Tab-separated table of C-alpha atoms in Angstrom:
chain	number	residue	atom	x	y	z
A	27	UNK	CA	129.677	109.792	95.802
A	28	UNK	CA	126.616	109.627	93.353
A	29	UNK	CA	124.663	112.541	94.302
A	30	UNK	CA	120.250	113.079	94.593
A	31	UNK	CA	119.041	113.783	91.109
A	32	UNK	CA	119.023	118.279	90.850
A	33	UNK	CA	115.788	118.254	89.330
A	34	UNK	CA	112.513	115.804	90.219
A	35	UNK	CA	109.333	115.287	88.490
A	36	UNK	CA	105.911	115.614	89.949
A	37	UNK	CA	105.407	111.818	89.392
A	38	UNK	CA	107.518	108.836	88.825
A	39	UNK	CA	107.471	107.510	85.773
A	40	UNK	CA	108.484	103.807	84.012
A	41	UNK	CA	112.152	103.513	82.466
A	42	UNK	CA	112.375	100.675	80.247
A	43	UNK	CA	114.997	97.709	80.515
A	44	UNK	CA	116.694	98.360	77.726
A	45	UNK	CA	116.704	102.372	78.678
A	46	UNK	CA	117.635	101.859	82.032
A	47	UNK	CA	121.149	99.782	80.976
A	48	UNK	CA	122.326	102.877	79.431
A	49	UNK	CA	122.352	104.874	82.464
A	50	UNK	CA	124.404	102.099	84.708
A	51	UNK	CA	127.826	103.323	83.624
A	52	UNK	CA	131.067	102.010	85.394
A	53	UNK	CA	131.176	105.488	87.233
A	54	UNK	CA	127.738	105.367	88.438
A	55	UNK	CA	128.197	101.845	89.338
A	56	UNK	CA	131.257	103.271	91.159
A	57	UNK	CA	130.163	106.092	93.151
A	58	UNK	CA	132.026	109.006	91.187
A	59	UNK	CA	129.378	110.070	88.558
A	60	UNK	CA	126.132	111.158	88.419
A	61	UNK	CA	122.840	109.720	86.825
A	62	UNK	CA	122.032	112.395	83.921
A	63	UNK	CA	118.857	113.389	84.959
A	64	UNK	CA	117.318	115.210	81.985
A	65	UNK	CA	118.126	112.286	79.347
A	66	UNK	CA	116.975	109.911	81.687
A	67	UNK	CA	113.699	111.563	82.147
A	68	UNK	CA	113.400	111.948	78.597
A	69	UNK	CA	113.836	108.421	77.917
A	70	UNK	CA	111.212	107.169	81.033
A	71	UNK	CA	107.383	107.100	80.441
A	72	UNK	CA	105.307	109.253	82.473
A	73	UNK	CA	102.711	107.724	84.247
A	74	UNK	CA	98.945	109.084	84.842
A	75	UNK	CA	99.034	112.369	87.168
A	76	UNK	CA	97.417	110.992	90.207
A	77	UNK	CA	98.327	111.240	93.963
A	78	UNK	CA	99.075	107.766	93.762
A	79	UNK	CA	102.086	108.391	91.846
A	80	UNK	CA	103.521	111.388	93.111
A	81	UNK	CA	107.110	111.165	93.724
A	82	UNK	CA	108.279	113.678	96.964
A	83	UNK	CA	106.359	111.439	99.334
A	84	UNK	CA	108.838	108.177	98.255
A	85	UNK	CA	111.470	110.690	97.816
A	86	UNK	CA	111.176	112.355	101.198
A	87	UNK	CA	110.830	108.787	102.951
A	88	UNK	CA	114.392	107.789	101.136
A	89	UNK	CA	116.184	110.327	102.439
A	90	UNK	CA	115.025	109.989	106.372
A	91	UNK	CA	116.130	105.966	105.620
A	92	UNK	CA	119.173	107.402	105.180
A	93	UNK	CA	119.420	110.354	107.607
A	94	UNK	CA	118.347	107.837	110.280
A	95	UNK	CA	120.815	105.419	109.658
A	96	UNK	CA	123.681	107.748	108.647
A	97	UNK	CA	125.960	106.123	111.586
A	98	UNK	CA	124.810	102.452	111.377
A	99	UNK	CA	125.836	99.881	108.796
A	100	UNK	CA	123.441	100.506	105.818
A	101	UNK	CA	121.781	97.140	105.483
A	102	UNK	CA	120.155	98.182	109.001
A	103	UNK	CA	117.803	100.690	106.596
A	104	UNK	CA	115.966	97.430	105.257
A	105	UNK	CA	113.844	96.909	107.957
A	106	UNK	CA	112.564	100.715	108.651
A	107	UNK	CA	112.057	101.227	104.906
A	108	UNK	CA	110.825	98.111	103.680
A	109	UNK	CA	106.870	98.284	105.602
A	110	UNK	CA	107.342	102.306	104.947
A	111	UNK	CA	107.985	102.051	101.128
A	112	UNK	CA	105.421	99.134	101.005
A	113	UNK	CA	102.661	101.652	102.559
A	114	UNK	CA	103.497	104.868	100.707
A	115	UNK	CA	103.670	103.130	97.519
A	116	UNK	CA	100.751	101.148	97.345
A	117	UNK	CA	100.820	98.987	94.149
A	118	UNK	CA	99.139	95.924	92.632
A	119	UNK	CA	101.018	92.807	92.320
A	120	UNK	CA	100.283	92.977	89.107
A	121	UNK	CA	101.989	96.577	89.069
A	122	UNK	CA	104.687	95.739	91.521
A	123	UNK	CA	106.031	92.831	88.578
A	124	UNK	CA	106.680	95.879	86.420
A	125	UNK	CA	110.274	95.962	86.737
A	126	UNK	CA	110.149	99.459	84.207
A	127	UNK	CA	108.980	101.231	87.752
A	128	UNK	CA	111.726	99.930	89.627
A	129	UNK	CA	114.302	100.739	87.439
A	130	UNK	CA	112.886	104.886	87.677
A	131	UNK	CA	113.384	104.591	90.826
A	132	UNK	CA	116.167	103.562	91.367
A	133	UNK	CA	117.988	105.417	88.394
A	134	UNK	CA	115.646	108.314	88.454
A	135	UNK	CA	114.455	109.074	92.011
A	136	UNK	CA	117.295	107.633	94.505
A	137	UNK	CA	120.823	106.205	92.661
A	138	UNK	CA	122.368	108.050	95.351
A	139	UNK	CA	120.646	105.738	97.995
A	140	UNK	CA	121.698	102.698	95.725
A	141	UNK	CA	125.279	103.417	95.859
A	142	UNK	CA	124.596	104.427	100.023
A	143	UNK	CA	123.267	100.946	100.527
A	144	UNK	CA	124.767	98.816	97.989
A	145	UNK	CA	128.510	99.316	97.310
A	146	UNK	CA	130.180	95.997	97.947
A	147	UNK	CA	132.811	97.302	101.108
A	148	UNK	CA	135.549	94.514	99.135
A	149	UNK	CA	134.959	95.955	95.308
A	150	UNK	CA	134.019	99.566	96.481
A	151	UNK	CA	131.048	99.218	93.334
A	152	UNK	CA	127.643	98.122	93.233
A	153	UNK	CA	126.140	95.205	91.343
A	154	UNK	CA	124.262	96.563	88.569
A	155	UNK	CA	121.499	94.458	89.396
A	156	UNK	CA	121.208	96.351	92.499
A	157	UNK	CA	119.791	99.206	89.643
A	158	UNK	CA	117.815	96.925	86.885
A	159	UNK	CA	117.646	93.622	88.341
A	160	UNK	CA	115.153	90.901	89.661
A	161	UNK	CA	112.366	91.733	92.551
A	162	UNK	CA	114.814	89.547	94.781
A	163	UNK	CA	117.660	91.920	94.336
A	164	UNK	CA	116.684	95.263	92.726
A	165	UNK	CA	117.228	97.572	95.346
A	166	UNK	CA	113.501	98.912	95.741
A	167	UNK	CA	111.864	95.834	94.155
A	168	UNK	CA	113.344	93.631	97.083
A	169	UNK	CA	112.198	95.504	100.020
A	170	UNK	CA	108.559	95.991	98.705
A	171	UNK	CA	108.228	92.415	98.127
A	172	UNK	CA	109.280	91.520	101.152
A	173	UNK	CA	106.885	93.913	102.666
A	174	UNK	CA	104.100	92.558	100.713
A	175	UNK	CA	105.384	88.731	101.407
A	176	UNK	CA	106.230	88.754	104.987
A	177	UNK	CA	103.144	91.071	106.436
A	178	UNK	CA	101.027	89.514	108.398
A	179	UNK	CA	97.520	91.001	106.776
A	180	UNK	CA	97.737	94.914	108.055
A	181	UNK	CA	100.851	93.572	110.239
A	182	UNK	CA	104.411	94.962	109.192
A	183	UNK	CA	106.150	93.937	112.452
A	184	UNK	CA	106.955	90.626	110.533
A	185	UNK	CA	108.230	92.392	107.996
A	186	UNK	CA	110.407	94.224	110.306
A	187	UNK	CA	112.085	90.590	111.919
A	188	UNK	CA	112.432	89.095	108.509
A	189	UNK	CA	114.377	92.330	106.674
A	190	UNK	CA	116.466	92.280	109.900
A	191	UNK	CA	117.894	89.395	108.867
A	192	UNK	CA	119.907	89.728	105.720
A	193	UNK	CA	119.749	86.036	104.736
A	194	UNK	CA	116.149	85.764	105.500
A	195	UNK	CA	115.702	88.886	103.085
A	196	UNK	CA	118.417	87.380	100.208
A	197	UNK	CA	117.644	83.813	100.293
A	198	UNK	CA	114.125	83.451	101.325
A	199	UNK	CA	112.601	85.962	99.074
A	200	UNK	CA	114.022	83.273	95.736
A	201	UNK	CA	111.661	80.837	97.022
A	202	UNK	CA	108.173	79.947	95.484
A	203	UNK	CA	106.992	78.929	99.071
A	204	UNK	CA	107.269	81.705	100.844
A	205	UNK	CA	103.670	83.221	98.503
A	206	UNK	CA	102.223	80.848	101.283
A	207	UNK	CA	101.739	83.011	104.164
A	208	UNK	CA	101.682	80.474	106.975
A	209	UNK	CA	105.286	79.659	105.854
A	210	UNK	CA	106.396	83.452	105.653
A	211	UNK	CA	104.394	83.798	108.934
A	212	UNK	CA	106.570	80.322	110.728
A	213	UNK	CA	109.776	81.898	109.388
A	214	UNK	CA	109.700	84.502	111.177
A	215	UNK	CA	108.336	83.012	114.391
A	216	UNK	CA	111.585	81.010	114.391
A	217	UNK	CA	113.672	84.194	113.885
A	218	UNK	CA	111.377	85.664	116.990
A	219	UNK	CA	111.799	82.977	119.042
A	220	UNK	CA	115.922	82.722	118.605
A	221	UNK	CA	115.478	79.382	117.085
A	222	UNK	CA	116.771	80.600	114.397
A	223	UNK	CA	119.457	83.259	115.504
A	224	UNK	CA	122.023	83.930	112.505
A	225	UNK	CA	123.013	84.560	108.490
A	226	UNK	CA	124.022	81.518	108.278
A	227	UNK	CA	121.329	80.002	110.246
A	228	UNK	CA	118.845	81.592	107.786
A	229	UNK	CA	120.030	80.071	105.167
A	230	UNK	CA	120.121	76.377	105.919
A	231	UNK	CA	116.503	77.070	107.089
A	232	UNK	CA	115.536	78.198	103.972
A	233	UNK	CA	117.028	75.306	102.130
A	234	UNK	CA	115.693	72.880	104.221
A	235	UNK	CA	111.744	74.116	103.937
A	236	UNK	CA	112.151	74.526	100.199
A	237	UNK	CA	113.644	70.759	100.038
A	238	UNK	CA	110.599	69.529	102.245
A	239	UNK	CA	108.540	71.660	99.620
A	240	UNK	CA	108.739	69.547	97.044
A	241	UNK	CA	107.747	66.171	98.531
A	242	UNK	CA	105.376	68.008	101.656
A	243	UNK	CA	102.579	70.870	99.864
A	244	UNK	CA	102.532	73.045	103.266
A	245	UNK	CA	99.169	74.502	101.975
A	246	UNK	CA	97.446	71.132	102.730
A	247	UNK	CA	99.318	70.809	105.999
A	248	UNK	CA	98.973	74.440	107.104
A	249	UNK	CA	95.766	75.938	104.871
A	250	UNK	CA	95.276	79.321	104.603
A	251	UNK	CA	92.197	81.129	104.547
A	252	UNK	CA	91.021	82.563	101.224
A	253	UNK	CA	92.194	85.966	100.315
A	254	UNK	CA	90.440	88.959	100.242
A	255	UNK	CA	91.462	90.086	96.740
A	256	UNK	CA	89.046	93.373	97.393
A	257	UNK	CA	91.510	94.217	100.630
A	258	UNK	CA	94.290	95.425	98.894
A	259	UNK	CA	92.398	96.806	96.311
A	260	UNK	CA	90.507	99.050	98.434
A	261	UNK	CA	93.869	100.455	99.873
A	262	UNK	CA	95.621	100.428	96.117
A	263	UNK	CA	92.204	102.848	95.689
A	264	UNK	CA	92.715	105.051	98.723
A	265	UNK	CA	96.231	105.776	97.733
A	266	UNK	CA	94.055	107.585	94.556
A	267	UNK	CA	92.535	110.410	96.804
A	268	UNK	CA	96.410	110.955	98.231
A	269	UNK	CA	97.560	109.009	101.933
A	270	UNK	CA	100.771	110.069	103.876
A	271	UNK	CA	102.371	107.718	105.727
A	272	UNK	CA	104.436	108.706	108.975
A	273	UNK	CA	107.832	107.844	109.387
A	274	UNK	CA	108.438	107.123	112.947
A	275	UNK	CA	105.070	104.534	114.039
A	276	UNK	CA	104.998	101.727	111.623
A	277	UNK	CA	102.699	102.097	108.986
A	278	UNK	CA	99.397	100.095	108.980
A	279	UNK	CA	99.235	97.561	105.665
A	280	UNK	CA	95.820	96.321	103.791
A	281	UNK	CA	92.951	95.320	105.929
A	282	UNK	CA	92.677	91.895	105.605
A	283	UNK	CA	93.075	89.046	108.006
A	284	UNK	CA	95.826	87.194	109.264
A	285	UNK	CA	96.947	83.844	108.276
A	286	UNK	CA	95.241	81.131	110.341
A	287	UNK	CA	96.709	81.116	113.772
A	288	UNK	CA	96.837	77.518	113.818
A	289	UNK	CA	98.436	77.056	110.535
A	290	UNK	CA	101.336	79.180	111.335
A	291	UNK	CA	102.046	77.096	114.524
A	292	UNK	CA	102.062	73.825	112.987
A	293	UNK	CA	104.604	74.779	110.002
A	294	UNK	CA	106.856	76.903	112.595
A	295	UNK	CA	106.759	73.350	114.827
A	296	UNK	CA	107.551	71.644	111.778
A	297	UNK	CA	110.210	73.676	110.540
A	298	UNK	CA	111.839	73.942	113.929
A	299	UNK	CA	112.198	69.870	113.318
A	300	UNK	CA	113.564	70.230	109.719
A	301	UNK	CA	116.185	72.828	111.258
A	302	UNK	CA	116.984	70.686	113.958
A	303	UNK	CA	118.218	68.294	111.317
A	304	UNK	CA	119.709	70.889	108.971
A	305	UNK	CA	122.968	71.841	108.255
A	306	UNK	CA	124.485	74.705	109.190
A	307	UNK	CA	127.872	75.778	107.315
A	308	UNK	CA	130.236	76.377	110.499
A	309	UNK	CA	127.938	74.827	113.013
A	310	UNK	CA	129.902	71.752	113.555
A	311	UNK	CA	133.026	73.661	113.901
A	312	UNK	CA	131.814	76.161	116.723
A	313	UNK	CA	130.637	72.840	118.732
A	314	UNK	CA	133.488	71.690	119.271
A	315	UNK	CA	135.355	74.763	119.892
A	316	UNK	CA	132.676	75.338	122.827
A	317	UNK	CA	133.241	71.209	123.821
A	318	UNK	CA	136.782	72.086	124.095
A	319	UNK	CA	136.651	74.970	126.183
């Protein structure tokens, strides 16, 4: 099994798309080899030496997502270090589009976790866009967006529902709409409420709202209020004079406000109706099993 890099920097640093396909080698990919550390380091950017980018805290918090869930399925890790990794690392949108940081991270800081959580069970290997890929998939990329996506204001417990759900997590976070936090918020107030119970139930939700998207704009039927761009800023800033975050209570997110209570009810009422009418794949097939019986 690919094993924790020997030898960490201080910081984390920025590896480079084309750097980082170097390093994803059939055996890494695999589980049997090893990410060489010291050429990968060599070929990675340093970034600024600043609390904000120091690399045991993210380090430390990866390996008690794995130590907790050591005897569960892996995917269960999503949810406990999604809000966590969101909180400790505390970038910019602007910074978290930089797919150079993801790619250190997950080459340079944790390709031992990659492999842990990734390897297909049918292939026994891991999709190498699990390593260098897009924010949807990228192993580290994935979570933080859905942490920054699905929290409600300071509020991770959303977060918590929606990574819970592996379709919710894969499908959702492709879609344009969910950057309108009413409809992230609705989401996962169906999930909450058992509306919306399975994988597969997941997914025909989230094909159904992004079908309605592009006849219905949700942000005239649900508004939300206008962002307080100076929020998350402020905590990006904190992060500057060095935070910790602790591992067991959930971590508390940028202090801004909630989407508009209101809002959120009228798209989760609408969405129940759009699911109502959606299809689900095996749906129709598990009715009439239960008729039968």
């Amino acid at each position: 099994m690919t094993e924790r890099p020997d030898h960490l920097p201080e910081y984390l640093a920025r590896l480079a798309d084309e750097e980082a396909v170097r390093f994803i080698t059939d055996g890494v990919l695999a589980g049997k080899d090893n990410v060489p550390g010291i050429a990968l380091n060599q070929a990675a950017e340093p970034l600024p030496e600043s609390p904000r980018w120091r690399l045991r805290a993210v380090r430390d918090l990866i390996d008690d997502a794995m130590y907790i869930h050591q005897e569960d399925r892996p995917t269960q890790a999503d949810a406990w270090l999604a809000p966590r990794l969101h909180a400790i690392l505390r970038l910019t949108r602007a910074e978290a589009a930089d797919s150079a940081l993801w790619n250190y991270l997950a080459l340079g800081v944790a390709p031992d976790f990659v492999v842990w959580r990734h390897t297909s069970e049918s292939r026994k290997t891991v999709n190498g866009q699990y390593f260098k890929g897009p924010h949807y998939k990228q192993a580290f990329a994935r979570l933080w967006w859905a942490a920054e996506l699905f929290r409600n204001g300071p509020d991770y417990e959303p977060v918590v529902t929606a990574c819970g759900n592996q379709d919710m997590l894969n499908t959702v976070l492709r879609l344009d709409v969910i950057d309108h936090r009413p409809t992230a918020q609705a989401l996962v107030r169906l999930l909450n409420r058992q509306v919306v119970r399975t994988g597969r139930d997941a997914n025909a939700l989230a094909k159904a709202v992004n079908a309605a998207a592009a006849t219905l704009m949700y942000d005239v039927l649900a508004p939300d209020r206008e962002r307080d761009a100076g929020a998350q800023q402020r905590w990006v800033v904190e992060a500057e004079e060095g935070v910790s975050v602790h591992h067991r209570p959930l971590p508390v997110g940028p202090a801004e406000e909630c989407a508009p209570e209101d809002s959120v009810e009228r798209l989760t009422d609408h969405f129940a109706e759009l699911f109502a009418d959606a299809s689900v794949r095996g749906k129709d097939e598990s009715e009439d099993e239960a008729e039968q019986i």
